[in-house]
XYZ file of C-alpha atoms in Angstrom:
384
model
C 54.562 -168.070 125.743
C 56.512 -165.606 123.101
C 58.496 -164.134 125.892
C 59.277 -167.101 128.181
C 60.462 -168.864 124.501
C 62.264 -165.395 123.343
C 64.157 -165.600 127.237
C 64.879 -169.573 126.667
C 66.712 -168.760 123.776
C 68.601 -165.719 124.702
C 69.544 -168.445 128.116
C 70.517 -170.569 125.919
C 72.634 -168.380 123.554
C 74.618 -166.946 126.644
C 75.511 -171.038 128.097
C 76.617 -171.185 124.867
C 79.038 -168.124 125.026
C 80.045 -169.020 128.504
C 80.724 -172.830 127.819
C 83.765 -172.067 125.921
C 84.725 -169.591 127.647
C 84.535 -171.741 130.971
C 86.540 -174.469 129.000
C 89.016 -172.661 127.618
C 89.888 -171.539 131.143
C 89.773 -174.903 132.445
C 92.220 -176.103 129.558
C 94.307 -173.161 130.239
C 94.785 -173.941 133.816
C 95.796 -177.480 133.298
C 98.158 -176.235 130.827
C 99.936 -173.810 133.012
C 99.679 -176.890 136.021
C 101.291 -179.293 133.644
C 104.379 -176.615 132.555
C 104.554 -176.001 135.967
C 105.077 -179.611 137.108
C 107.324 -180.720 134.112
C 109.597 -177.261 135.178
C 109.539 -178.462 138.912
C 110.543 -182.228 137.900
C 113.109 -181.179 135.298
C 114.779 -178.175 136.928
C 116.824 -180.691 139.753
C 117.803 -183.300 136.085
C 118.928 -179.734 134.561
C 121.367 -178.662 137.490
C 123.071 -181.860 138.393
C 123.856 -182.035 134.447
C 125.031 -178.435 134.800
C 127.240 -179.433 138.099
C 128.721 -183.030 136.272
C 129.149 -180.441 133.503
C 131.142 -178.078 135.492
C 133.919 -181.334 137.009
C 134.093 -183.056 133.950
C 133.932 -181.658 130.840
C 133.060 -185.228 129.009
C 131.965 -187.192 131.322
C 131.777 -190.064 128.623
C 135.408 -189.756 127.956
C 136.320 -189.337 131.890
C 134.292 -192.805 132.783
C 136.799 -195.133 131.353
C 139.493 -193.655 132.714
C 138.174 -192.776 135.964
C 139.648 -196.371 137.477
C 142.918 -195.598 135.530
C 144.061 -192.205 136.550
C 141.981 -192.332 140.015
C 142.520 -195.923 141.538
C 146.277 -196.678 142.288
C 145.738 -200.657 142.836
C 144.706 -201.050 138.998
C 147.050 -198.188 137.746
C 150.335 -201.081 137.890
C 149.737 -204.786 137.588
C 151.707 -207.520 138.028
C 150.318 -211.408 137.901
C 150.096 -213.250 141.022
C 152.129 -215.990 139.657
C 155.525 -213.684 140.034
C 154.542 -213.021 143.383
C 155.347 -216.768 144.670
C 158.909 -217.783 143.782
C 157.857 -221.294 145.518
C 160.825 -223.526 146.999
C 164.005 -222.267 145.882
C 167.671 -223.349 147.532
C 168.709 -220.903 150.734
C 171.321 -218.681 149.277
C 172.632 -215.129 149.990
C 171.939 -214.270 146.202
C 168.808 -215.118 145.120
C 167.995 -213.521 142.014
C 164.010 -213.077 140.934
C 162.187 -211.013 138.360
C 159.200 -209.559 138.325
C 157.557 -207.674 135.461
C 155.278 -204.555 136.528
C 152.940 -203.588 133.700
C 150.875 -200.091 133.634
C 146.969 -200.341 132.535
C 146.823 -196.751 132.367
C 146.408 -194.408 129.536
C 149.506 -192.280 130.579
C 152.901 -192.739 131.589
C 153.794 -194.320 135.224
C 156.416 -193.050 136.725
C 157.505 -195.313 139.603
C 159.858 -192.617 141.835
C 161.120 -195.525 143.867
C 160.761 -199.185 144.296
C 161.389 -200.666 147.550
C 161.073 -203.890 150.108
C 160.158 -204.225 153.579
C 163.339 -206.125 154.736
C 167.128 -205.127 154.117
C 167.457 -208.507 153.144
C 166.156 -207.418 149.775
C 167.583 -205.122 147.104
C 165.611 -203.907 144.181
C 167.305 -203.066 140.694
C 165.839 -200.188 139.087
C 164.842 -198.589 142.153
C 162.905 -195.896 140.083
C 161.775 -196.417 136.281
C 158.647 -194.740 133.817
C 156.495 -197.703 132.498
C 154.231 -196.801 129.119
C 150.742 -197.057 128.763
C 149.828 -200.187 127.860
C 153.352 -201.656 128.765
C 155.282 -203.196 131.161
C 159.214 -203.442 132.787
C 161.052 -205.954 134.586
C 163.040 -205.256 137.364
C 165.242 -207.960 139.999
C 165.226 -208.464 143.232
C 168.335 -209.915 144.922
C 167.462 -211.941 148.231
C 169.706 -212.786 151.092
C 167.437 -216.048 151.809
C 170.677 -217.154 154.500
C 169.608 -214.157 156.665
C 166.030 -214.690 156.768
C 165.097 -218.998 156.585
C 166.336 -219.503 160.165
C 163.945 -217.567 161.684
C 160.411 -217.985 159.055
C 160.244 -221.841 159.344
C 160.590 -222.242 155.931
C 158.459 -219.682 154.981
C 159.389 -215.659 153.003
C 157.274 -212.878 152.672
C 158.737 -209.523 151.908
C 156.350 -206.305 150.655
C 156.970 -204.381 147.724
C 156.329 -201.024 147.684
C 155.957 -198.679 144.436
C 155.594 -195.322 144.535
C 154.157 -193.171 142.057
C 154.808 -189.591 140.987
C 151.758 -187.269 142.742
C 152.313 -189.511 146.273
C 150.117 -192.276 144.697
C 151.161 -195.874 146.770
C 150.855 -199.526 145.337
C 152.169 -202.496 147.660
C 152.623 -206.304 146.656
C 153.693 -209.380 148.700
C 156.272 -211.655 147.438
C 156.681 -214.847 149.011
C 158.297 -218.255 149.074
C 159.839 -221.469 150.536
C 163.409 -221.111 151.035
C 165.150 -224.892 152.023
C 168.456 -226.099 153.152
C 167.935 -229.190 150.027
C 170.523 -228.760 147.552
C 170.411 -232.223 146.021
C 168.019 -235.614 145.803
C 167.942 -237.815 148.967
C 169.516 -234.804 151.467
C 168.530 -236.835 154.592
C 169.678 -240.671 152.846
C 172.971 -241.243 153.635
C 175.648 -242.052 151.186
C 176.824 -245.865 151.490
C 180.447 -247.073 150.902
C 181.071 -250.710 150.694
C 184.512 -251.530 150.781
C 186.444 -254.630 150.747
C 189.147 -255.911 153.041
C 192.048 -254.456 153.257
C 195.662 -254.104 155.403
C 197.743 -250.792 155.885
C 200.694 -251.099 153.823
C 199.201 -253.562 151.474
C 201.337 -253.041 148.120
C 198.273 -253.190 145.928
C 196.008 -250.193 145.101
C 193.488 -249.404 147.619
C 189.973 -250.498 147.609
C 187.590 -248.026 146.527
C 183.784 -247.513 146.678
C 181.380 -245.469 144.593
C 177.962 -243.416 145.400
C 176.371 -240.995 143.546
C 174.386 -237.635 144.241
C 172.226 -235.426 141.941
C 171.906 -232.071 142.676
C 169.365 -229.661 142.084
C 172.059 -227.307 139.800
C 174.673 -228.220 137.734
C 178.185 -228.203 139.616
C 181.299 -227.608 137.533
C 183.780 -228.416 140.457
C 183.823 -229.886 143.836
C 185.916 -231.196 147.133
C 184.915 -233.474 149.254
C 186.601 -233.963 152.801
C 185.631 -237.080 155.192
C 184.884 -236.331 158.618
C 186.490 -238.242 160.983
C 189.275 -238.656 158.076
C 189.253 -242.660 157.750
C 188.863 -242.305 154.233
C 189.528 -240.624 151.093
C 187.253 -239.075 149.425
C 187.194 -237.472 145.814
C 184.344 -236.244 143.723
C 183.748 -236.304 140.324
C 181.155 -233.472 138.649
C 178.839 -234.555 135.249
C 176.428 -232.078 134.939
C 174.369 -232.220 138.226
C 175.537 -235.320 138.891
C 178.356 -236.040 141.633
C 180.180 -239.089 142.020
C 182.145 -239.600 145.296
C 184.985 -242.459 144.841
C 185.686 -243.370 148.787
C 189.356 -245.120 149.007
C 190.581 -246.940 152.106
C 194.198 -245.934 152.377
C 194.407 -248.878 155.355
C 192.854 -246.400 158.359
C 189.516 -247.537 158.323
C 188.210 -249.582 160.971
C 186.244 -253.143 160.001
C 182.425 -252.956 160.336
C 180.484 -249.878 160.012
C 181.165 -246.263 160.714
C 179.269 -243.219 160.454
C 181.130 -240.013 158.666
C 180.351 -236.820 156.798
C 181.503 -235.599 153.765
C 181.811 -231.457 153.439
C 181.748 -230.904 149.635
C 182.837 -227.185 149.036
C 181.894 -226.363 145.206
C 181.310 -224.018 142.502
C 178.093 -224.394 140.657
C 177.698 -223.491 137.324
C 176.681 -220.286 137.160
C 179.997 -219.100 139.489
C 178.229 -219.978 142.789
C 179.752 -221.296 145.292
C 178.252 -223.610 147.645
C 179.414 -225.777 150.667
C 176.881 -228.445 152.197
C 177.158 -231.520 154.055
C 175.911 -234.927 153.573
C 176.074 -237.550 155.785
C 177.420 -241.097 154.630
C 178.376 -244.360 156.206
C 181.137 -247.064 155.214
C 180.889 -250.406 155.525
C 184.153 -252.021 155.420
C 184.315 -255.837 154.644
C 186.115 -257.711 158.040
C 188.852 -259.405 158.024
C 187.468 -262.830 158.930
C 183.343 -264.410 158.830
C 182.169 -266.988 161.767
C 179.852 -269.634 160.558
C 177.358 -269.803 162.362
C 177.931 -266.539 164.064
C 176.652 -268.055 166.970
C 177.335 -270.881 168.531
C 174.165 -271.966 169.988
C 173.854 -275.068 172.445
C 170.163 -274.631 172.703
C 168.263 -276.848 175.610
C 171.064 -279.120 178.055
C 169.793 -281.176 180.619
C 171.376 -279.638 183.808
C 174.387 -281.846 184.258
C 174.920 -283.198 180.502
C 177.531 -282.856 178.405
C 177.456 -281.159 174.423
C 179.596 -280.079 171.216
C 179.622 -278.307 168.754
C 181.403 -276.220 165.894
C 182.010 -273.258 163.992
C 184.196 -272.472 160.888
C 186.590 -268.932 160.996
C 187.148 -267.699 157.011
C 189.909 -265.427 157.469
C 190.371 -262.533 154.744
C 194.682 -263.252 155.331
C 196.712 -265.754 155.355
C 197.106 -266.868 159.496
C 200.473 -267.993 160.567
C 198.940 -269.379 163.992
C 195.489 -268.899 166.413
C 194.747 -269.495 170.246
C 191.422 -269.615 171.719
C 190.527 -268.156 175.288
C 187.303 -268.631 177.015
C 185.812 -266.733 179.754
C 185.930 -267.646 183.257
C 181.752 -266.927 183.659
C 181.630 -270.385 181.472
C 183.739 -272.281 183.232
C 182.304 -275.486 181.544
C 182.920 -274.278 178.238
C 186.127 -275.599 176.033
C 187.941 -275.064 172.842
C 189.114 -279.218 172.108
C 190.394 -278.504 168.453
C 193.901 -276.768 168.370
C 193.871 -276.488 164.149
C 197.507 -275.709 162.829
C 196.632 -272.961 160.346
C 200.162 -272.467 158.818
C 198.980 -269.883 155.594
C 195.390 -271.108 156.459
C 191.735 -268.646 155.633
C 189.759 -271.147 156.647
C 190.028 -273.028 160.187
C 187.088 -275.166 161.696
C 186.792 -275.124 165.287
C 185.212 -277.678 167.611
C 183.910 -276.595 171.365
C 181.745 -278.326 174.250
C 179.968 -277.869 176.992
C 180.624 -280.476 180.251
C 178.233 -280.350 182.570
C 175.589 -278.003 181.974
C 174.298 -275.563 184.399
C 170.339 -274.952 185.262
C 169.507 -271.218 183.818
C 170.091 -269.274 180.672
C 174.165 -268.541 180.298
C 175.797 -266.252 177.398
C 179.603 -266.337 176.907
C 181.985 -265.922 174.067
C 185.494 -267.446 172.691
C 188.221 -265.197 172.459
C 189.924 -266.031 169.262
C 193.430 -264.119 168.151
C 194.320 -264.948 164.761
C 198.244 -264.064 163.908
C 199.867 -262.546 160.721
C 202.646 -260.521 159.458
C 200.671 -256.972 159.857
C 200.044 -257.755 164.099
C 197.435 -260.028 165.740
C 193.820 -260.041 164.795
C 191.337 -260.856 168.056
C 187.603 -261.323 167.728
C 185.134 -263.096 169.375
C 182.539 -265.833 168.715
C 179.494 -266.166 170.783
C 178.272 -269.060 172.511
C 174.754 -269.695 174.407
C 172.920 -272.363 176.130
C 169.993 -273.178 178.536
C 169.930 -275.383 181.707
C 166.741 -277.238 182.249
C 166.001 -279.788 184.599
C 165.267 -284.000 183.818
């Protein structure tokens, strides 16, 4: 019993050595596994820092920059407000600015500036912008050459480019149209009274009035076909045309167009035309202006009258009627010695079946020649 305790013991004394020793090599091998795994997961973080390290030195200071120095489209800036010059007038000098500004932290140096038509011209063509600044520079637009052909409609592309063959492109558009003033497509209207060539006193006149869309210092105005005159009259961008009647103008009314050639004013000259009609009073009124029979029992008889106020004194008028209305008759002769207003009194004897239109011939005399005209007359056949 001695020697099986005495060998328990001196087992149990040696577990005791070797425990330890067994743990410390177990804790020593999961040491050296874990350095080895946080070396094998760190080395790749360690050499793409060493890489970044190697292209950019401060790669805090490079990041906000890196759009700046490295991305063309955000190096220049202009707002998209400038690019659309919206509906301006067509002219062969149309002058817009645009102001460029540079985001950048360094200089921009813009080598040359152009646009993708010969239409436009660019001044500066080449300029250095600041950081944090911005220029204006003027393009000049031949908007004649170009609004024929775009249906209203512009677009030209602006081009910058940069020193070190960086590119930065823009559209500029707009609506180039032919209106100069308010009311392009209304004609002007002239109302002018009767009047005789040769008449002693001044000549009748008529006023209208156009605004335009600039202020006009000076202006002609030449009617087309020339039977009026025409003179225009500048207040700011307002234009009065006074139309006279030097005796050439026909009674009634009669289309024309007036050619205004002016200078607007900034210098600019312009030439447009607008279209414009006269009414000129006529030298006599029929009332009615019809003379209508209405219904006639085919066979019956009828009368009726009209009155002629004459714009001139008559010396003497004779009455015709057509040979289609064979039953148709002027019975008044009126003696209109220095007479403007003569009453008339016609018939009908023996009315035709159907529907008949005719009209008296009348030819009023003065000093200045014969005036003729004609008055209508209608009437309807029917059966008992």
């Amino acid at each position: 019993m001695i020697r099986s305790n005495g060998g328990a013991d001196r087992l149990d004394g040696i577990s005791q050595r070797i425990e330890p020793l067994v743990l410390s090599r177990t804790v020593n091998r999961s040491a050296v596994i874990l350095i080895f795994g946080l070396a094998a997961v760190g080395l790749p973080v360690v050499l793409a820092s060493l890489l970044c390290n190697r292209t950019s030195p401060d790669v805090h200071a490079a990041r906000p920059n890196a759009r700046d120095e490295n991305a063309p489209p955000d190096t220049l800036f202009i707002d998209h407000r400038a690019l659309d010059f919206g509906a301006v007038r067509v002219t062969d000098r149309f002058m817009w600015c645009i102001a460029i500004a540079n985001r950048s932290r360094r200089d921009a140096i813009i080598d040359e500036l152009s646009a993708g038509c010969n239409c436009t011209t660019i001044s500066p063509q080449s300029l250095a912008i600041p950081p944090g600044q911005s220029r204006r520079v003027t393009l000049v637009i031949d908007l004649r050459r170009t609004a024929k052909n775009l249906a209203n409609e512009f677009s030209t592309r602006l081009t910058a480019r940069l020193a070190g063959g960086m590119v930065q492109r823009w559209v500029v558009k707009g609506r180039p149209i032919e209106i100069t003033h308010e009311g392009s497509s209304t004609p002007l209207v002239f109302r002018l009274p009767y009047s005789e060539a040769g008449d002693p006193t001044p000549a009748p006149f008529a006023t209208a009035e156009r605004r335009f869309i600039f202020p006009v210092d000076a202006a002609d105005a030449v009617v087309r076909p020339p039977i009026v005159e025409m003179e225009a009259a500048c207040e700011n961008d307002l234009v009065r045309f006074n139309c006279s009647d030097p005796g050439a103008c026909p009674a009634g009314r009669t289309a024309i167009t007036i050619v205004v050639d002016g200078q607007q004013s900034s210098g600019e000259r312009f030439s447009i035309s607008l279209p414009g009609v006269v009414f000129k009073e006529p030298a006599y009124e029929t009332v009615p202006s019809i003379v209508n029979f209405g219904a006639l029992t085919t066979g019956s008889n009828a009368e009726s009258d009209f009155a002629i106020q004459l714009k001139f004194a008559c010396t003497g008028i004779a009455f015709s009627t057509p040979t289609s209305m064979r039953e148709l008759s002027v019975l008044s002769r009126p003696a209109c010695e220095n007479s403007r207003s003569i009453r008339v009194q016609c018939a009908i004897a023996g009315a035709r079946a159907g529907t008949h239109y005719a009209a008296i011939r009348c030819a009023a005399a003065r000093p200045a020649g014969e005036i003729a005209f004609l008055v209508p007359v209608f009437y309807r056949g029917v059966g008992e």
